[in-house]
Amino acid sequence: ITRTTCLIGFWAAVVSTGFGLGYIVALLATLTGAVDGPWATAYQLAPSIVLAWSYMVLMACVLDAAPLEGKIWAIIAFGFALMYSVINSIVYFTELIVVIPRVLRNNGESVSVLLFEPGEFLFAVNGLAYGFMSMAALFAAPSVFDRHGTQQARVRGAMLAHGAIGPFIVGALVWPPLTLIGALWIVTFPVMGILLAIMFRTAKQKV
């Protein structure tokens, strides 16, 4: 592992965690009624698009840092992270640049098929993407370097926990009650991000 990988990995973890928390705050504000309508969607998606980009970079650093025997798991993980990033970049950019402005101009009917609402096309695609995000964490877990370190064991545990909720996130699209389990994302993701940031920072001090 190089100092450059550790530095980029640290900041990618910090940025993805920070914008993930930004999404969580916006989501809670929506659920409590503090914001509503198209602005509520915009506040949730704006930080989420940065999260999608930074998470891909984070998984690239995990891949670069992985020992040879764990590379295959990290490669698979990066593939899932890349799919998540590409899909949600398209979904969020479409919503922020095309859909929400038209809804705000009372012209939502012209983009009704693209509305970001439960049961609609882009909402389902977004759920699939978050399933890919969790799968990236699940497959990345075995690749975490220095397998015998206590710190790395915590990171692997956090990754496995985040990966385990992936099927419930996707399954909630078919059976909404599964959302109660998928909602654990608001805990598992920040914990994983913080532990990865600490791990990369510690690794940088040792190189």
CSV table of C-alpha atoms in Angstrom, one decimal:
chain,number,residue,atom,x,y,z
A,1,ILE,CA,0.0,0.0,0.0
A,2,THR,CA,1.2,3.5,-0.8
A,3,ARG,CA,0.9,6.8,1.0
A,4,THR,CA,-1.1,8.1,-2.0
A,5,THR,CA,-3.6,5.3,-1.7
A,6,CYS,CA,-3.9,5.9,2.0
A,7,LEU,CA,-4.4,9.7,1.5
A,8,ILE,CA,-7.0,9.3,-1.2
A,9,GLY,CA,-8.7,6.5,0.7
A,10,PHE,CA,-8.9,8.6,3.8
A,11,TRP,CA,-10.4,11.6,2.1
A,12,ALA,CA,-12.8,9.4,0.0
A,13,ALA,CA,-14.0,7.9,3.2
A,14,VAL,CA,-14.4,11.3,4.9
A,15,VAL,CA,-16.3,12.8,1.9
A,16,SER,CA,-18.6,9.8,1.3
A,17,THR,CA,-19.4,9.6,5.0
A,18,GLY,CA,-20.0,13.4,5.2
A,19,PHE,CA,-22.3,13.4,2.2
A,20,GLY,CA,-24.0,10.2,3.4
A,21,LEU,CA,-24.8,12.0,6.7
A,22,GLY,CA,-26.0,14.9,4.6
A,23,TYR,CA,-28.5,12.6,2.9
A,24,ILE,CA,-29.6,11.2,6.3
A,25,VAL,CA,-30.2,14.7,7.7
A,26,ALA,CA,-32.3,15.6,4.6
A,27,LEU,CA,-34.2,12.3,4.9
A,28,LEU,CA,-35.0,12.8,8.5
A,29,ALA,CA,-36.1,16.4,7.7
A,30,THR,CA,-38.5,15.0,5.1
A,31,LEU,CA,-39.9,12.3,7.4
A,32,THR,CA,-40.5,14.9,10.2
A,33,GLY,CA,-42.2,17.3,7.7
A,34,ALA,CA,-39.6,20.0,8.0
A,35,VAL,CA,-39.3,20.0,4.2
A,36,ASP,CA,-41.6,18.5,1.6
A,37,GLY,CA,-42.5,18.4,-2.0
A,38,PRO,CA,-39.8,18.6,-4.8
A,39,TRP,CA,-37.4,20.5,-2.5
A,40,ALA,CA,-37.3,17.5,-0.1
A,41,THR,CA,-36.3,15.3,-3.0
A,42,ALA,CA,-33.6,17.8,-4.1
A,43,TYR,CA,-32.1,18.0,-0.6
A,44,GLN,CA,-31.8,14.3,-0.5
A,45,LEU,CA,-30.4,13.8,-3.9
A,46,ALA,CA,-27.8,16.6,-4.0
A,47,PRO,CA,-25.5,15.1,-1.4
A,48,SER,CA,-26.3,11.6,-2.7
A,49,ILE,CA,-24.7,12.2,-6.1
A,50,VAL,CA,-21.4,13.2,-4.4
A,51,LEU,CA,-21.7,10.1,-2.2
A,52,ALA,CA,-22.0,8.0,-5.3
A,53,TRP,CA,-18.8,9.4,-6.8
A,54,SER,CA,-16.7,9.3,-3.6
A,55,TYR,CA,-17.8,5.8,-2.7
A,56,MET,CA,-16.5,4.6,-6.0
A,57,VAL,CA,-13.2,6.2,-5.3
A,58,LEU,CA,-13.2,4.7,-1.8
A,59,MET,CA,-13.7,1.2,-3.2
A,60,ALA,CA,-10.9,1.8,-5.8
A,61,CYS,CA,-8.5,2.6,-2.8
A,62,VAL,CA,-9.7,-0.6,-1.0
A,63,LEU,CA,-8.9,-2.5,-4.2
A,64,ASP,CA,-5.4,-0.9,-4.5
A,65,ALA,CA,-4.6,-1.6,-0.9
A,66,ALA,CA,-5.8,-5.3,-0.9
A,67,PRO,CA,-3.1,-8.0,-0.7
A,68,LEU,CA,-2.7,-10.2,-3.7
A,69,GLU,CA,-4.7,-13.1,-2.3
A,70,GLY,CA,-7.6,-10.7,-1.7
A,71,LYS,CA,-7.5,-8.8,-4.9
A,72,ILE,CA,-10.3,-10.9,-6.6
A,73,TRP,CA,-12.8,-9.9,-3.9
A,74,ALA,CA,-11.8,-6.3,-4.1
A,75,ILE,CA,-12.2,-6.3,-7.9
A,76,ILE,CA,-15.7,-7.7,-7.6
A,77,ALA,CA,-16.5,-5.1,-5.0
A,78,PHE,CA,-15.2,-2.3,-7.2
A,79,GLY,CA,-17.4,-3.6,-10.1
A,80,PHE,CA,-20.5,-3.3,-7.9
A,81,ALA,CA,-19.4,0.1,-6.7
A,82,LEU,CA,-18.9,1.3,-10.2
A,83,MET,CA,-22.4,0.1,-11.2
A,84,TYR,CA,-23.9,1.9,-8.2
A,85,SER,CA,-22.0,5.1,-9.0
A,86,VAL,CA,-23.0,5.1,-12.7
A,87,ILE,CA,-26.6,4.3,-12.1
A,88,ASN,CA,-27.2,6.8,-9.4
A,89,SER,CA,-25.3,9.5,-11.3
A,90,ILE,CA,-27.8,9.1,-14.1
A,91,VAL,CA,-30.8,9.0,-11.7
A,92,TYR,CA,-29.8,11.9,-9.5
A,93,PHE,CA,-28.6,14.1,-12.4
A,94,THR,CA,-31.8,13.5,-14.3
A,95,GLU,CA,-33.9,14.4,-11.2
A,96,LEU,CA,-31.9,17.5,-10.2
A,97,ILE,CA,-31.5,19.0,-13.7
A,98,VAL,CA,-34.6,17.8,-15.6
A,99,VAL,CA,-37.4,16.5,-13.3
A,100,ILE,CA,-37.4,18.7,-10.2
A,101,PRO,CA,-37.1,22.0,-12.1
A,102,ARG,CA,-40.2,21.1,-14.2
A,103,VAL,CA,-42.2,20.0,-11.2
A,104,LEU,CA,-41.3,23.4,-9.6
A,105,ARG,CA,-42.7,25.1,-12.7
A,106,ASN,CA,-45.9,23.1,-12.4
A,107,ASN,CA,-45.0,21.1,-15.4
A,108,GLY,CA,-44.5,17.7,-13.8
A,109,GLU,CA,-46.9,15.9,-16.1
A,110,SER,CA,-44.4,16.2,-18.9
A,111,VAL,CA,-41.9,14.1,-16.9
A,112,SER,CA,-44.3,11.9,-14.9
A,113,VAL,CA,-42.6,8.7,-15.9
A,114,LEU,CA,-39.4,10.0,-14.3
A,115,LEU,CA,-40.8,11.2,-11.0
A,116,PHE,CA,-38.8,9.9,-8.0
A,117,GLU,CA,-41.6,8.3,-6.1
A,118,PRO,CA,-42.2,4.8,-4.7
A,119,GLY,CA,-43.4,2.5,-7.4
A,120,GLU,CA,-41.9,4.6,-10.2
A,121,PHE,CA,-39.1,3.6,-12.6
A,122,LEU,CA,-36.2,5.7,-11.3
A,123,PHE,CA,-37.1,5.0,-7.7
A,124,ALA,CA,-36.8,1.3,-8.4
A,125,VAL,CA,-33.5,1.7,-10.3
A,126,ASN,CA,-32.2,3.8,-7.4
A,127,GLY,CA,-33.1,0.9,-5.0
A,128,LEU,CA,-31.2,-1.5,-7.2
A,129,ALA,CA,-28.2,0.7,-7.2
A,130,TYR,CA,-28.1,0.8,-3.4
A,131,GLY,CA,-28.2,-2.9,-3.4
A,132,PHE,CA,-25.1,-2.8,-5.5
A,133,MET,CA,-23.5,-0.4,-3.0
A,134,SER,CA,-24.1,-2.9,-0.2
A,135,MET,CA,-22.8,-5.8,-2.3
A,136,ALA,CA,-19.6,-3.8,-2.9
A,137,ALA,CA,-19.1,-3.6,0.8
A,138,LEU,CA,-19.9,-7.3,1.3
A,139,PHE,CA,-17.3,-8.4,-1.3
A,140,ALA,CA,-14.7,-5.9,-0.2
A,141,ALA,CA,-14.7,-7.2,3.4
A,142,PRO,CA,-12.5,-10.2,2.8
A,143,SER,CA,-9.9,-8.1,0.9
A,144,VAL,CA,-9.2,-5.7,3.7
A,145,PHE,CA,-5.4,-5.7,4.3
A,146,ASP,CA,-3.6,-6.8,7.4
A,147,ARG,CA,-6.3,-9.4,8.3
A,148,HIS,CA,-4.9,-10.0,11.8
A,149,GLY,CA,-5.2,-6.4,13.0
A,150,THR,CA,-8.0,-5.5,15.4
A,151,GLN,CA,-8.8,-2.3,13.5
A,152,GLN,CA,-9.1,-4.2,10.2
A,153,ALA,CA,-11.4,-6.8,11.9
A,154,ARG,CA,-13.8,-4.0,12.9
A,155,VAL,CA,-13.7,-2.6,9.4
A,156,ARG,CA,-14.5,-6.1,7.9
A,157,GLY,CA,-17.4,-6.4,10.4
A,158,ALA,CA,-18.8,-3.1,9.5
A,159,MET,CA,-18.5,-3.9,5.8
A,160,LEU,CA,-20.3,-7.3,6.3
A,161,ALA,CA,-23.1,-5.6,8.3
A,162,HIS,CA,-23.6,-3.0,5.5
A,163,GLY,CA,-23.5,-5.7,2.9
A,164,ALA,CA,-26.0,-7.8,4.7
A,165,ILE,CA,-28.8,-5.2,4.3
A,166,GLY,CA,-28.5,-5.1,0.5
A,167,PRO,CA,-31.1,-7.8,-0.2
A,168,PHE,CA,-33.5,-6.0,2.1
A,169,ILE,CA,-33.1,-2.7,0.4
A,170,VAL,CA,-33.8,-4.3,-3.0
A,171,GLY,CA,-36.5,-6.5,-1.5
A,172,ALA,CA,-38.3,-3.5,-0.1
A,173,LEU,CA,-39.1,-2.5,-3.7
A,174,VAL,CA,-41.3,-5.6,-3.9
A,175,TRP,CA,-42.4,-5.9,-0.2
A,176,PRO,CA,-42.3,-2.4,1.5
A,177,PRO,CA,-42.2,-3.8,5.1
A,178,LEU,CA,-38.6,-4.8,4.4
A,179,THR,CA,-37.8,-1.1,4.5
A,180,LEU,CA,-37.6,-1.3,8.3
A,181,ILE,CA,-34.5,-3.5,7.9
A,182,GLY,CA,-33.1,-1.7,4.9
A,183,ALA,CA,-33.3,1.6,6.9
A,184,LEU,CA,-30.4,0.3,9.0
A,185,TRP,CA,-28.3,1.8,6.2
A,186,ILE,CA,-28.4,5.1,8.1
A,187,VAL,CA,-26.4,3.3,10.8
A,188,THR,CA,-24.2,0.8,8.9
A,189,PHE,CA,-23.0,3.2,6.3
A,190,PRO,CA,-21.6,6.0,8.5
A,191,VAL,CA,-20.0,3.4,10.8
A,192,MET,CA,-18.3,1.7,7.9
A,193,GLY,CA,-17.2,5.0,6.4
A,194,ILE,CA,-15.7,6.3,9.7
A,195,LEU,CA,-13.8,3.0,10.3
A,196,LEU,CA,-12.4,3.0,6.8
A,197,ALA,CA,-11.2,6.6,7.3
A,198,ILE,CA,-9.5,5.7,10.5
A,199,MET,CA,-8.0,2.6,8.9
A,200,PHE,CA,-6.5,4.5,5.9
A,201,ARG,CA,-5.2,7.3,8.2
A,202,THR,CA,-3.5,4.7,10.5
A,203,ALA,CA,-2.0,2.9,7.5
A,204,LYS,CA,-0.6,6.2,6.1
A,205,GLN,CA,1.3,6.7,9.3
A,206,LYS,CA,2.9,3.3,9.0
A,207,VAL,CA,4.1,3.7,5.4
